[in-house]
Amino acid sequence: MAEPSSSRARRIATPDSVGALARRRAPFDGGHSDAALVVRAREGDRWAQEALFRRHMTSLAGLVTHIVGNVADADDVLQDTFADVLRDLVRLREPEAFRGWLHRIAMNRARKALRRRRLLRFLGLDGSVDDATLALAATPATSPEVLTELTMLDEALRRLPADERIAWMLRHVHGEALEDVASWLGCSLATTKRRITAAQARIDAHVAGRTR
Amino acid sequence: MKRSLPNLPERIADTLDLGVDEARVLRTWRGARQRAASPGRPAPVRIAMAVALAAAIVVLVVQGRGGEEPVAHARGALLLAEGGSPVAREVRDDALPETVRFDEASAITLWPSARLVPLHNDGARFETELERGRARFSVTPGVGRAWRVVVGDVHVEVVGTVFEIERSDARTSVSVERGLVRVSGPRVPGGEVTLRAGEDVVVEREQVHEAELAEEAELAEETAPVNAPVEIREEAPPAARVRSSVWRELATRGRHGEAYEALGGAIGREAERASPEQLLLLADVARLSGHPAEAVRPLERLLAAHPDDESAGLAAVTLGRLLMDALGRRDDARRVLERARELGVPAALRADVERRLAELEDSSAP
């Protein structure tokens, strides 16, 4: 009945020995490029739409879930993102730019979700639970030292402004290139670096306060 | 860069499990398609909604500060205050009353000998059955979730109020302390009655249940073909219905261990009436909760009952790998993987299936 402890959550998240179902259900995309699939999907080809979705869903779900920190909100963001994609695919001028376009939509949605949640929290109306923190997502092999640091990092990230949080997480949690981060967030490289630096400073300050 | 956290790797995701289960993938795909299909709202409607939302927030804040009523917002299924989904609750005859509190500040108090079973739980509706005894419901208003309490054939519907229900062998009584409830059922006067604060209704139960059952049995005997085998179908007990909604809810949230517990060892029975999608989910629950042997039945059922379903090939591959890796049943694994080949193996898995079949054939060669 009680919410799973972090160790329990980690046990549930143990990598599937048989292989993750999501990966197993990858469609027969036959190695088509995104651009080729986009062209077919625009013409209403359901198979191509689903192939595009499945190709990008797993990686995007990881990004969005960690950024938002909550499975229910992340699901909302993902559904809205792919709904936007299905609706607006015809407007995408360069089919080969699909991945960047998809991530821009997702990051924009994630930013809105974070801000909405912050507002609800401010108003005392946020009853949601952070059930997708980095510490909860750690693999069973994670050492206690790393787990402790992930927990501190989760606390620090919770306090960051949405833009800084997203930029820092894309860069340091998922190791995305600075150019991609800037493009997905719709800002210049300089602004992206500034946000990451500011986020790092806040994280360092939080950790220093905890370990003092 | 992460100078204050020296133990974290350069790319933190390397320490994280990034797997996404199939239930979530399907849920996202279906949700996205539904949302994409729904027409966008025109700008004036959006503006009006924004104004209404702002007004609602102001009202909620004012109420939250000054009023007695706790106010919360609904988000997904109703959860317990201490976390987790509500499950069946029973208070022993000799125990003290128990209060079940929910995260949106609603609460249910159960008196001794009462038993309450959740039937349905999502963002729009929470439905529960009072199987016996007395219970007091305090439902937080303003969260947009309708509550429905089933008491035999009496239904009590409510949006935000405080009321009490008592169920005995002879009658069901509903009394309202605050707010409004609607009580309906074949034995409710006029079929339906709306109760306000201070009002109550007593619904007498007719003692015809046994007579009705006997009559139904007689009718069934008369209409059954001669020499046909007699099939005794028991109605699923309430607990089974609960399991059906609760385990799915937990499984789709990735809480496979709890889903397994909620199933109470009934994976096989649940598989008998499950859809292909639910069968895959049942297999996930068994496998990911550490009970690989119990994943076999739902997967076999999918292959036997739904061979034309798009997920049949995947189910065969999953079953084959499970038999080979986790259960050591290599002959069965080979048979199932060959079936997967016939059904069509997803492209990403073809090489793996072929490698496994080759390995199984090599090891079985004299």
Coordinates of C-alpha atoms in Angstrom, one line a residue:
Chain A
M1 CA 0.0 0.0 0.0
A2 CA 2.9 2.3 0.8
E3 CA 4.9 4.1 -1.9
P4 CA 7.8 2.0 -2.9
S5 CA 11.1 2.8 -1.1
S6 CA 13.9 3.8 -3.3
S7 CA 15.5 0.4 -3.0
R8 CA 12.3 -1.2 -4.0
A9 CA 11.8 1.2 -6.9
R10 CA 15.3 0.3 -8.0
R11 CA 14.5 -3.3 -7.8
I12 CA 11.5 -2.8 -10.0
A13 CA 13.6 -0.9 -12.4
T14 CA 16.1 -3.7 -12.7
P15 CA 17.1 -4.0 -16.4
D16 CA 15.0 -6.7 -17.9
S17 CA 17.1 -9.8 -18.4
V18 CA 15.0 -10.8 -21.4
G19 CA 15.3 -7.3 -23.0
A20 CA 13.0 -4.3 -22.6
L21 CA 9.7 -4.8 -24.3
A22 CA 9.8 -1.4 -25.8
R23 CA 12.9 -2.3 -27.7
R24 CA 11.5 -5.6 -28.7
R25 CA 8.4 -3.9 -30.2
A26 CA 10.5 -1.7 -32.4
P27 CA 8.6 -1.7 -35.7
F28 CA 9.9 -3.0 -39.0
D29 CA 11.5 0.4 -39.9
G30 CA 13.9 -1.3 -42.2
G31 CA 16.6 1.2 -41.5
H32 CA 14.7 4.1 -43.3
S33 CA 15.9 7.5 -42.4
D34 CA 13.8 9.9 -40.4
A35 CA 13.4 12.0 -43.5
A36 CA 12.0 9.1 -45.5
L37 CA 9.6 8.2 -42.6
V38 CA 8.5 11.8 -42.3
V39 CA 7.6 12.0 -45.9
R40 CA 5.5 8.8 -45.6
A41 CA 4.0 9.8 -42.3
R42 CA 2.9 13.2 -43.8
E43 CA 0.9 11.3 -46.4
G44 CA -1.0 9.6 -43.6
D45 CA 1.0 6.4 -43.5
R46 CA 0.2 5.0 -40.0
W47 CA 3.0 2.6 -40.1
A48 CA 5.5 5.4 -40.7
Q49 CA 4.0 7.5 -38.0
E50 CA 4.4 4.7 -35.5
A51 CA 7.9 3.8 -36.7
L52 CA 8.9 7.4 -36.1
F53 CA 7.3 7.4 -32.7
R54 CA 8.9 4.2 -31.6
R55 CA 12.3 5.2 -32.9
H56 CA 12.4 8.3 -30.7
M57 CA 10.0 7.4 -27.8
T58 CA 12.5 5.5 -25.6
S59 CA 15.2 8.2 -25.6
L60 CA 12.8 11.0 -25.4
A61 CA 10.9 9.4 -22.5
G62 CA 14.2 9.1 -20.6
L63 CA 15.0 12.8 -21.2
V64 CA 11.5 14.1 -20.4
T65 CA 11.0 11.9 -17.3
H66 CA 14.2 12.9 -15.7
I67 CA 13.7 16.6 -16.5
V68 CA 10.1 16.6 -15.2
G69 CA 10.8 14.2 -12.3
N70 CA 7.4 12.8 -12.3
V71 CA 6.0 10.0 -14.4
A72 CA 2.4 11.4 -14.7
D73 CA 3.6 14.8 -15.8
A74 CA 6.2 13.2 -18.1
D75 CA 3.5 11.1 -19.7
D76 CA 1.4 14.2 -20.3
V77 CA 4.4 15.9 -21.9
L78 CA 5.1 13.0 -24.1
Q79 CA 1.6 12.5 -25.2
D80 CA 1.2 16.2 -26.0
T81 CA 4.6 16.2 -27.8
F82 CA 3.7 13.4 -30.1
A83 CA 0.2 14.8 -30.6
D84 CA 1.8 18.0 -31.8
V85 CA 4.1 16.0 -34.1
L86 CA 1.2 14.1 -35.6
R87 CA -0.8 17.3 -36.0
D88 CA 2.0 19.6 -37.4
L89 CA 4.2 17.2 -39.3
V90 CA 3.0 18.7 -42.6
R91 CA 4.5 22.0 -41.5
L92 CA 8.0 20.6 -41.0
R93 CA 9.9 22.1 -43.9
E94 CA 13.0 19.9 -43.6
P95 CA 12.2 16.3 -43.0
E96 CA 15.8 15.5 -42.1
A97 CA 15.5 18.0 -39.2
F98 CA 12.8 15.8 -37.5
R99 CA 14.8 14.9 -34.4
G100 CA 15.7 18.5 -33.5
W101 CA 12.1 19.6 -34.2
L102 CA 10.7 16.8 -32.0
H103 CA 13.1 17.7 -29.1
R104 CA 12.3 21.4 -29.4
I105 CA 8.6 20.6 -29.0
A106 CA 9.3 18.2 -26.1
M107 CA 11.5 20.7 -24.2
N108 CA 9.0 23.4 -24.7
R109 CA 6.3 21.2 -23.2
A110 CA 8.5 20.1 -20.4
R111 CA 9.3 23.7 -19.5
K112 CA 5.6 24.5 -19.4
A113 CA 5.0 21.4 -17.2
L114 CA 7.7 22.5 -14.8
R115 CA 6.4 26.0 -14.5
R116 CA 2.9 24.8 -14.1
R117 CA 4.0 22.5 -11.3
R118 CA 6.0 25.3 -9.6
L119 CA 2.9 27.5 -9.7
L120 CA 0.7 24.8 -8.2
R121 CA 3.3 24.2 -5.5
F122 CA 3.5 27.9 -4.8
L123 CA -0.3 27.9 -4.4
G124 CA -0.2 24.8 -2.2
L125 CA -2.2 22.8 -4.8
D126 CA 0.5 20.4 -5.9
G127 CA -0.3 16.9 -4.7
S128 CA 2.0 15.1 -7.1
V129 CA 4.9 13.0 -6.0
D130 CA 8.4 13.1 -7.4
D131 CA 8.4 9.5 -8.5
A132 CA 11.0 9.7 -11.2
T133 CA 14.0 11.2 -9.5
L134 CA 17.5 10.4 -10.6
A135 CA 18.1 8.4 -7.3
L136 CA 15.0 6.3 -8.0
A137 CA 16.1 5.6 -11.5
A138 CA 19.6 4.5 -10.5
T139 CA 20.5 0.9 -11.6
P140 CA 20.9 -1.7 -8.8
A141 CA 24.7 -1.7 -9.4
T142 CA 24.9 2.0 -8.3
S143 CA 27.3 2.5 -5.4
P144 CA 26.0 4.0 -2.1
E145 CA 28.3 7.1 -2.7
V146 CA 26.8 7.7 -6.1
L147 CA 23.3 7.2 -4.7
T148 CA 23.9 9.8 -2.0
E149 CA 25.1 12.3 -4.6
L150 CA 22.2 11.6 -6.8
T151 CA 19.8 12.3 -3.9
M152 CA 21.6 15.6 -3.2
L153 CA 21.5 16.4 -6.9
D154 CA 17.7 15.7 -7.0
E155 CA 17.2 18.2 -4.1
A156 CA 19.3 20.8 -5.9
L157 CA 17.6 20.3 -9.2
R158 CA 14.1 20.7 -7.6
R159 CA 15.1 24.3 -6.7
L160 CA 16.4 25.3 -10.1
P161 CA 14.5 27.5 -12.5
A162 CA 13.0 25.5 -15.4
D163 CA 15.3 26.8 -18.1
E164 CA 18.4 26.2 -16.0
R165 CA 17.3 22.8 -14.9
I166 CA 16.5 21.6 -18.5
A167 CA 19.8 23.0 -19.9
W168 CA 21.9 21.4 -17.1
M169 CA 20.1 18.1 -17.3
L170 CA 20.4 17.8 -21.1
R171 CA 24.1 18.5 -20.9
H172 CA 25.2 16.7 -17.8
V173 CA 22.6 14.0 -17.2
H174 CA 22.2 12.9 -20.8
G175 CA 25.4 14.2 -22.2
E176 CA 23.9 16.1 -25.1
A177 CA 26.1 18.4 -27.2
L178 CA 25.9 22.0 -26.3
E179 CA 24.8 22.9 -29.9
D180 CA 21.9 20.5 -29.6
V181 CA 20.9 21.8 -26.2
A182 CA 20.9 25.3 -27.6
S183 CA 18.9 24.3 -30.6
W184 CA 16.3 22.4 -28.6
L185 CA 15.9 25.2 -26.1
G186 CA 15.6 27.8 -28.9
C187 CA 18.4 30.0 -27.5
S188 CA 21.9 30.9 -28.4
L189 CA 25.0 28.9 -27.5
A190 CA 26.1 31.7 -25.1
T191 CA 22.7 31.7 -23.3
T192 CA 22.8 28.0 -23.0
K193 CA 26.3 28.1 -21.5
R194 CA 25.2 30.8 -19.1
R195 CA 22.3 28.8 -17.9
I196 CA 24.3 25.7 -17.4
T197 CA 26.9 27.6 -15.5
A198 CA 24.3 29.3 -13.3
A199 CA 22.7 25.9 -12.6
Q200 CA 26.0 24.4 -11.7
A201 CA 26.7 27.3 -9.3
R202 CA 23.3 26.7 -7.6
I203 CA 23.9 22.9 -7.4
D204 CA 27.4 23.5 -5.9
A205 CA 26.0 25.9 -3.3
H206 CA 23.3 23.4 -2.3
V207 CA 25.8 20.5 -2.0
A208 CA 28.2 22.7 -0.1
G209 CA 25.3 23.6 2.3
R210 CA 24.5 19.9 2.8
T211 CA 28.0 18.7 3.4
R212 CA 29.2 21.5 5.6
Chain B
M1 CA 32.0 20.3 -14.4
K2 CA 30.2 18.5 -11.6
R3 CA 32.9 19.4 -9.2
S4 CA 30.8 19.3 -6.1
L5 CA 29.7 15.7 -6.8
P6 CA 32.9 13.9 -7.5
N7 CA 31.5 10.4 -7.6
L8 CA 29.0 11.0 -10.4
P9 CA 30.1 10.0 -13.9
E10 CA 30.6 12.5 -16.6
R11 CA 27.3 11.5 -18.2
I12 CA 25.0 10.8 -15.2
A13 CA 22.6 8.8 -17.4
D14 CA 25.2 6.0 -17.4
T15 CA 24.1 5.2 -13.8
L16 CA 20.4 5.2 -14.7
D17 CA 18.0 2.7 -16.0
L18 CA 16.6 4.2 -19.2
G19 CA 14.3 1.3 -20.1
V20 CA 10.7 2.1 -21.0
D21 CA 8.2 -0.7 -20.7
E22 CA 5.8 -1.5 -23.5
A23 CA 2.7 -0.6 -21.6
R24 CA 4.0 3.0 -21.3
V25 CA 5.0 3.1 -25.0
L26 CA 1.5 1.9 -26.0
R27 CA -0.2 4.3 -23.5
T28 CA 1.8 7.2 -24.9
W29 CA 1.1 6.3 -28.5
R30 CA -2.6 5.9 -28.0
G31 CA -2.8 9.1 -25.9
A32 CA -0.9 11.1 -28.5
R33 CA -3.2 9.8 -31.3
Q34 CA -6.3 10.7 -29.3
R35 CA -5.0 14.2 -28.5
A36 CA -4.0 14.7 -32.1
A37 CA -7.4 13.7 -33.3
S38 CA -9.3 16.1 -31.0
P39 CA -9.8 19.5 -32.6
G40 CA -7.8 22.4 -31.3
R41 CA -9.8 25.0 -29.4
P42 CA -10.3 28.4 -31.1
A43 CA -8.5 31.4 -29.6
P44 CA -11.6 33.0 -27.9
V45 CA -12.4 29.7 -26.2
R46 CA -8.8 29.4 -25.0
I47 CA -8.9 33.0 -23.6
A48 CA -12.2 32.3 -21.9
M49 CA -10.8 29.1 -20.4
A50 CA -7.7 31.0 -19.2
V51 CA -9.9 33.6 -17.5
A52 CA -12.1 30.9 -15.9
L53 CA -9.0 29.0 -14.7
A54 CA -7.5 32.2 -13.2
A55 CA -10.8 32.9 -11.4
A56 CA -10.9 29.3 -10.2
I57 CA -7.4 29.5 -8.8
V58 CA -8.2 32.7 -7.0
V59 CA -11.3 31.0 -5.5
L60 CA -9.3 28.0 -4.5
V61 CA -6.6 30.1 -2.9
V62 CA -9.2 32.1 -0.9
Q63 CA -11.0 29.0 0.2
G64 CA -7.7 27.3 1.0
R65 CA -6.7 30.1 3.3
G66 CA -10.0 30.9 5.0
G67 CA -12.4 28.0 4.6
E68 CA -12.8 24.8 6.5
E69 CA -13.0 22.6 3.4
P70 CA -9.6 21.2 2.3
V71 CA -9.1 21.7 -1.4
A72 CA -6.8 19.8 -3.7
H73 CA -6.5 19.1 -7.3
A74 CA -7.2 15.9 -9.1
R75 CA -4.3 14.3 -11.0
G76 CA -4.6 10.7 -12.3
A77 CA -5.9 8.0 -10.1
L78 CA -6.9 8.7 -6.5
L79 CA -4.0 7.8 -4.3
L80 CA -3.6 7.2 -0.6
A81 CA -2.1 9.9 1.5
E82 CA 0.8 7.7 2.4
G83 CA 1.2 6.7 -1.2
G84 CA 0.0 3.8 -3.3
S85 CA -3.4 2.9 -4.7
P86 CA -6.3 2.1 -2.5
V87 CA -7.0 -1.6 -2.1
A88 CA -9.7 -3.6 -0.3
R89 CA -10.0 -2.6 3.3
E90 CA -11.7 -4.6 6.1
V91 CA -12.1 -3.8 9.8
R92 CA -12.3 -6.7 12.2
D93 CA -15.4 -7.0 14.4
D94 CA -13.3 -6.3 17.5
A95 CA -11.1 -3.5 16.1
L96 CA -11.4 0.2 16.4
P97 CA -12.8 2.3 13.5
E98 CA -10.2 2.9 10.8
T99 CA -9.8 6.0 8.6
V100 CA -8.4 5.7 5.1
R101 CA -7.0 9.1 4.0
F102 CA -6.4 10.1 0.4
D103 CA -3.9 12.5 -1.0
E104 CA -6.5 15.0 -2.1
A105 CA -7.7 15.2 1.6
S106 CA -10.7 13.0 1.2
A107 CA -11.2 10.3 3.8
I108 CA -13.3 7.2 4.5
T109 CA -13.9 6.0 8.0
L110 CA -14.8 2.3 8.4
W111 CA -16.5 1.0 11.5
P112 CA -15.9 -2.5 12.9
S113 CA -16.9 -5.3 10.5
A114 CA -17.1 -3.0 7.5
R115 CA -15.5 -4.0 4.3
L116 CA -14.8 -1.7 1.4
V117 CA -13.5 -2.7 -2.1
P118 CA -12.4 -0.2 -4.8
L119 CA -13.9 -1.0 -8.2
H120 CA -12.7 1.8 -10.4
N121 CA -10.1 4.5 -10.0
D122 CA -9.0 7.2 -12.5
G123 CA -8.9 10.9 -12.8
A124 CA -12.6 11.2 -13.5
R125 CA -14.2 8.7 -11.2
F126 CA -13.5 6.7 -8.0
E127 CA -15.9 3.9 -7.5
T128 CA -15.9 1.7 -4.5
E129 CA -18.2 -1.0 -3.0
L130 CA -19.3 -1.1 0.6
E131 CA -19.7 -4.9 0.9
R132 CA -20.9 -4.7 4.5
G133 CA -21.0 -2.5 7.5
R134 CA -20.9 1.2 8.1
A135 CA -18.7 3.9 6.6
R136 CA -18.5 7.6 6.6
F137 CA -17.3 9.4 3.5
S138 CA -15.7 12.8 3.5
V139 CA -15.1 13.8 -0.1
T140 CA -13.1 16.9 -0.9
P141 CA -15.0 19.2 -3.2
G142 CA -13.5 21.0 -6.2
V143 CA -11.2 18.3 -7.5
G144 CA -13.3 17.3 -10.4
R145 CA -13.4 13.6 -9.5
A146 CA -16.8 12.0 -9.1
W147 CA -17.2 9.4 -6.3
R148 CA -19.6 6.6 -6.6
V149 CA -20.3 4.1 -3.8
V150 CA -22.0 0.9 -4.7
V151 CA -24.0 -0.8 -1.9
G152 CA -25.6 -3.9 -3.5
D153 CA -28.1 -2.4 -5.9
V154 CA -28.0 1.0 -4.4
H155 CA -25.7 3.6 -5.9
V156 CA -24.6 6.7 -4.2
E157 CA -23.1 9.4 -6.4
V158 CA -21.3 12.5 -5.0
V159 CA -18.9 15.2 -6.0
G160 CA -18.1 16.8 -2.7
T161 CA -19.7 16.2 0.6
V162 CA -19.8 14.3 3.9
F163 CA -22.1 11.4 4.2
E164 CA -22.5 8.0 5.9
I165 CA -23.7 4.7 4.6
E166 CA -24.7 1.7 6.6
R167 CA -25.3 -1.7 5.0
S168 CA -27.0 -4.5 6.8
D169 CA -28.7 -7.7 5.6
A170 CA -32.0 -6.0 5.8
R171 CA -31.4 -2.5 4.6
T172 CA -29.1 0.2 3.4
S173 CA -29.2 3.7 4.8
V174 CA -27.6 6.8 3.5
S175 CA -27.5 10.0 5.5
V176 CA -25.9 13.3 4.5
E177 CA -24.1 15.6 6.8
R178 CA -23.0 18.2 4.2
G179 CA -23.4 18.7 0.5
L180 CA -25.6 16.8 -1.9
V181 CA -25.7 13.1 -2.9
R182 CA -27.8 11.2 -5.4
V183 CA -29.0 7.8 -4.4
S184 CA -30.3 5.5 -7.1
G185 CA -31.4 1.8 -7.4
P186 CA -34.4 -0.3 -8.2
R187 CA -35.6 -0.2 -4.6
V188 CA -35.0 3.5 -4.0
P189 CA -38.3 5.3 -3.9
G190 CA -38.9 6.7 -7.4
G191 CA -35.7 5.0 -8.6
E192 CA -33.6 8.0 -7.5
V193 CA -33.6 10.5 -4.7
T194 CA -31.4 13.5 -4.1
L195 CA -30.4 14.1 -0.5
R196 CA -29.3 17.4 1.1
A197 CA -27.6 18.0 4.3
G198 CA -29.5 16.5 7.3
E199 CA -31.6 14.2 5.0
D200 CA -31.4 10.4 4.9
V201 CA -33.0 7.5 3.0
V202 CA -33.4 3.9 4.1
V203 CA -33.6 1.3 1.3
E204 CA -35.1 -2.0 2.4
R205 CA -33.6 -5.0 0.9
E206 CA -36.2 -7.5 -0.4
Q207 CA -35.6 -11.1 0.8
V208 CA -35.9 -12.5 -2.7
H209 CA -32.3 -13.0 -3.6
E210 CA -32.3 -16.8 -3.0
A211 CA -35.6 -17.2 -4.6
E212 CA -34.4 -15.3 -7.7
L213 CA -31.3 -17.5 -7.9
A214 CA -33.4 -20.6 -7.7
E215 CA -35.6 -19.3 -10.4
E216 CA -32.7 -18.5 -12.6
A217 CA -31.2 -21.9 -12.1
E218 CA -34.5 -23.5 -13.0
L219 CA -34.8 -21.4 -16.1
A220 CA -31.2 -22.3 -17.2
E221 CA -32.0 -26.0 -16.8
E222 CA -35.1 -25.7 -18.9
T223 CA -33.4 -23.8 -21.7
A224 CA -30.2 -25.9 -21.7
P225 CA -29.9 -28.3 -24.6
V226 CA -30.5 -31.9 -23.7
N227 CA -27.2 -33.8 -23.0
A228 CA -25.2 -30.6 -23.1
P229 CA -22.6 -30.5 -20.5
V230 CA -23.6 -28.4 -17.6
E231 CA -21.3 -25.4 -17.2
I232 CA -21.2 -23.8 -13.9
R233 CA -20.2 -20.2 -14.1
E234 CA -19.5 -18.4 -11.0
E235 CA -19.6 -14.7 -11.0
A236 CA -16.2 -13.2 -10.4
P237 CA -16.0 -12.3 -6.7
P238 CA -15.7 -8.6 -5.9
A239 CA -12.0 -9.2 -5.0
A240 CA -11.4 -10.4 -8.5
R241 CA -12.8 -7.3 -9.9
V242 CA -10.6 -5.2 -7.7
R243 CA -7.5 -7.1 -8.7
S244 CA -8.4 -6.5 -12.3
S245 CA -8.4 -2.7 -11.9
V246 CA -5.7 -2.4 -9.3
W247 CA -3.0 -4.5 -10.8
R248 CA -3.3 -2.9 -14.2
E249 CA -3.0 0.5 -12.6
L250 CA 0.1 -0.5 -10.8
A251 CA 1.6 -2.3 -13.8
T252 CA 1.1 0.6 -16.1
R253 CA 2.9 2.8 -13.5
G254 CA 5.9 0.4 -13.7
R255 CA 5.2 -0.9 -10.1
H256 CA 5.4 -4.6 -11.2
G257 CA 6.1 -6.0 -7.7
E258 CA 3.1 -4.4 -6.3
A259 CA 1.0 -5.3 -9.3
Y260 CA 2.0 -8.9 -8.7
E261 CA 1.0 -8.7 -5.1
A262 CA -2.3 -7.1 -6.1
L263 CA -3.0 -10.0 -8.4
G264 CA -2.6 -12.4 -5.4
G265 CA -1.2 -15.2 -7.5
A266 CA -4.1 -15.0 -9.9
I267 CA -2.1 -14.4 -13.1
G268 CA -3.4 -17.6 -14.7
R269 CA -7.0 -16.8 -14.0
E270 CA -6.6 -13.2 -15.1
A271 CA -5.1 -14.4 -18.3
E272 CA -8.2 -16.3 -19.2
R273 CA -10.2 -13.1 -19.8
A274 CA -7.4 -10.7 -20.8
S275 CA -7.0 -8.9 -24.1
P276 CA -3.7 -9.3 -26.0
E277 CA -2.4 -6.1 -24.6
Q278 CA -3.3 -7.1 -21.0
L279 CA -1.7 -10.5 -21.6
L280 CA 1.6 -8.8 -22.5
L281 CA 1.2 -6.7 -19.4
L282 CA 0.5 -9.7 -17.2
A283 CA 3.7 -11.3 -18.6
D284 CA 5.6 -8.1 -17.8
V285 CA 4.2 -8.2 -14.2
A286 CA 5.4 -11.8 -13.7
R287 CA 8.8 -11.3 -15.3
L288 CA 9.7 -8.0 -13.8
S289 CA 8.5 -8.9 -10.3
G290 CA 10.9 -11.9 -10.4
H291 CA 8.4 -14.7 -11.3
P292 CA 9.4 -15.7 -14.8
A293 CA 7.7 -19.0 -14.7
E294 CA 4.3 -17.3 -14.3
A295 CA 4.9 -15.2 -17.4
V296 CA 4.6 -18.4 -19.5
R297 CA 0.8 -18.8 -19.2
P298 CA -0.2 -15.3 -20.4
L299 CA 2.2 -15.5 -23.3
E300 CA 1.0 -19.0 -24.3
R301 CA -2.5 -17.8 -24.0
L302 CA -1.8 -14.9 -26.3
L303 CA -0.3 -17.2 -28.9
A304 CA -3.2 -19.7 -28.6
A305 CA -6.1 -17.3 -28.5
H306 CA -4.8 -14.3 -30.5
P307 CA -2.4 -15.7 -33.1
D308 CA -3.4 -13.0 -35.6
D309 CA -2.8 -10.1 -33.2
E310 CA 0.1 -7.8 -34.1
S311 CA 1.7 -8.6 -30.8
A312 CA 1.8 -12.4 -31.3
G313 CA 5.2 -12.5 -32.9
L314 CA 6.6 -10.4 -30.1
A315 CA 4.9 -12.7 -27.5
A316 CA 6.5 -15.7 -29.2
V317 CA 9.9 -14.1 -29.1
T318 CA 9.5 -13.1 -25.5
L319 CA 8.3 -16.6 -24.5
G320 CA 11.1 -18.2 -26.4
R321 CA 13.8 -16.1 -24.7
L322 CA 12.1 -16.6 -21.3
L323 CA 12.1 -20.4 -21.7
M324 CA 15.7 -20.4 -22.9
D325 CA 17.3 -18.0 -20.5
A326 CA 15.3 -18.0 -17.3
L327 CA 13.7 -21.4 -17.3
G328 CA 16.2 -23.6 -19.1
R329 CA 13.5 -25.3 -21.2
R330 CA 15.5 -25.4 -24.4
D331 CA 13.3 -27.8 -26.4
D332 CA 10.3 -25.7 -25.7
A333 CA 12.3 -22.5 -26.4
R334 CA 13.2 -23.9 -29.9
R335 CA 9.6 -24.8 -30.6
V336 CA 8.4 -21.3 -29.6
L337 CA 11.1 -19.4 -31.4
E338 CA 10.3 -21.4 -34.6
R339 CA 6.7 -20.3 -34.1
A340 CA 7.9 -16.7 -33.7
R341 CA 9.6 -17.1 -37.1
E342 CA 6.3 -18.2 -38.7
L343 CA 4.4 -15.3 -37.0
G344 CA 6.9 -12.7 -38.0
V345 CA 9.8 -11.6 -35.9
P346 CA 10.1 -7.8 -35.3
A347 CA 13.1 -6.6 -37.4
A348 CA 15.1 -5.5 -34.4
L349 CA 15.0 -9.1 -33.1
R350 CA 15.5 -11.2 -36.1
A351 CA 19.2 -11.6 -35.7
D352 CA 18.8 -12.5 -32.1
V353 CA 16.2 -15.1 -32.8
E354 CA 18.2 -16.7 -35.6
R355 CA 21.3 -16.8 -33.3
R356 CA 19.3 -18.5 -30.6
L357 CA 17.8 -21.0 -32.9
A358 CA 21.2 -21.8 -34.3
E359 CA 22.6 -22.2 -30.8
L360 CA 19.6 -24.5 -29.8
E361 CA 20.0 -26.6 -32.9
D362 CA 23.8 -27.0 -32.3
S363 CA 23.3 -28.0 -28.7
S364 CA 20.6 -30.6 -29.6
A365 CA 22.7 -32.1 -32.4
P366 CA 24.1 -35.6 -31.5

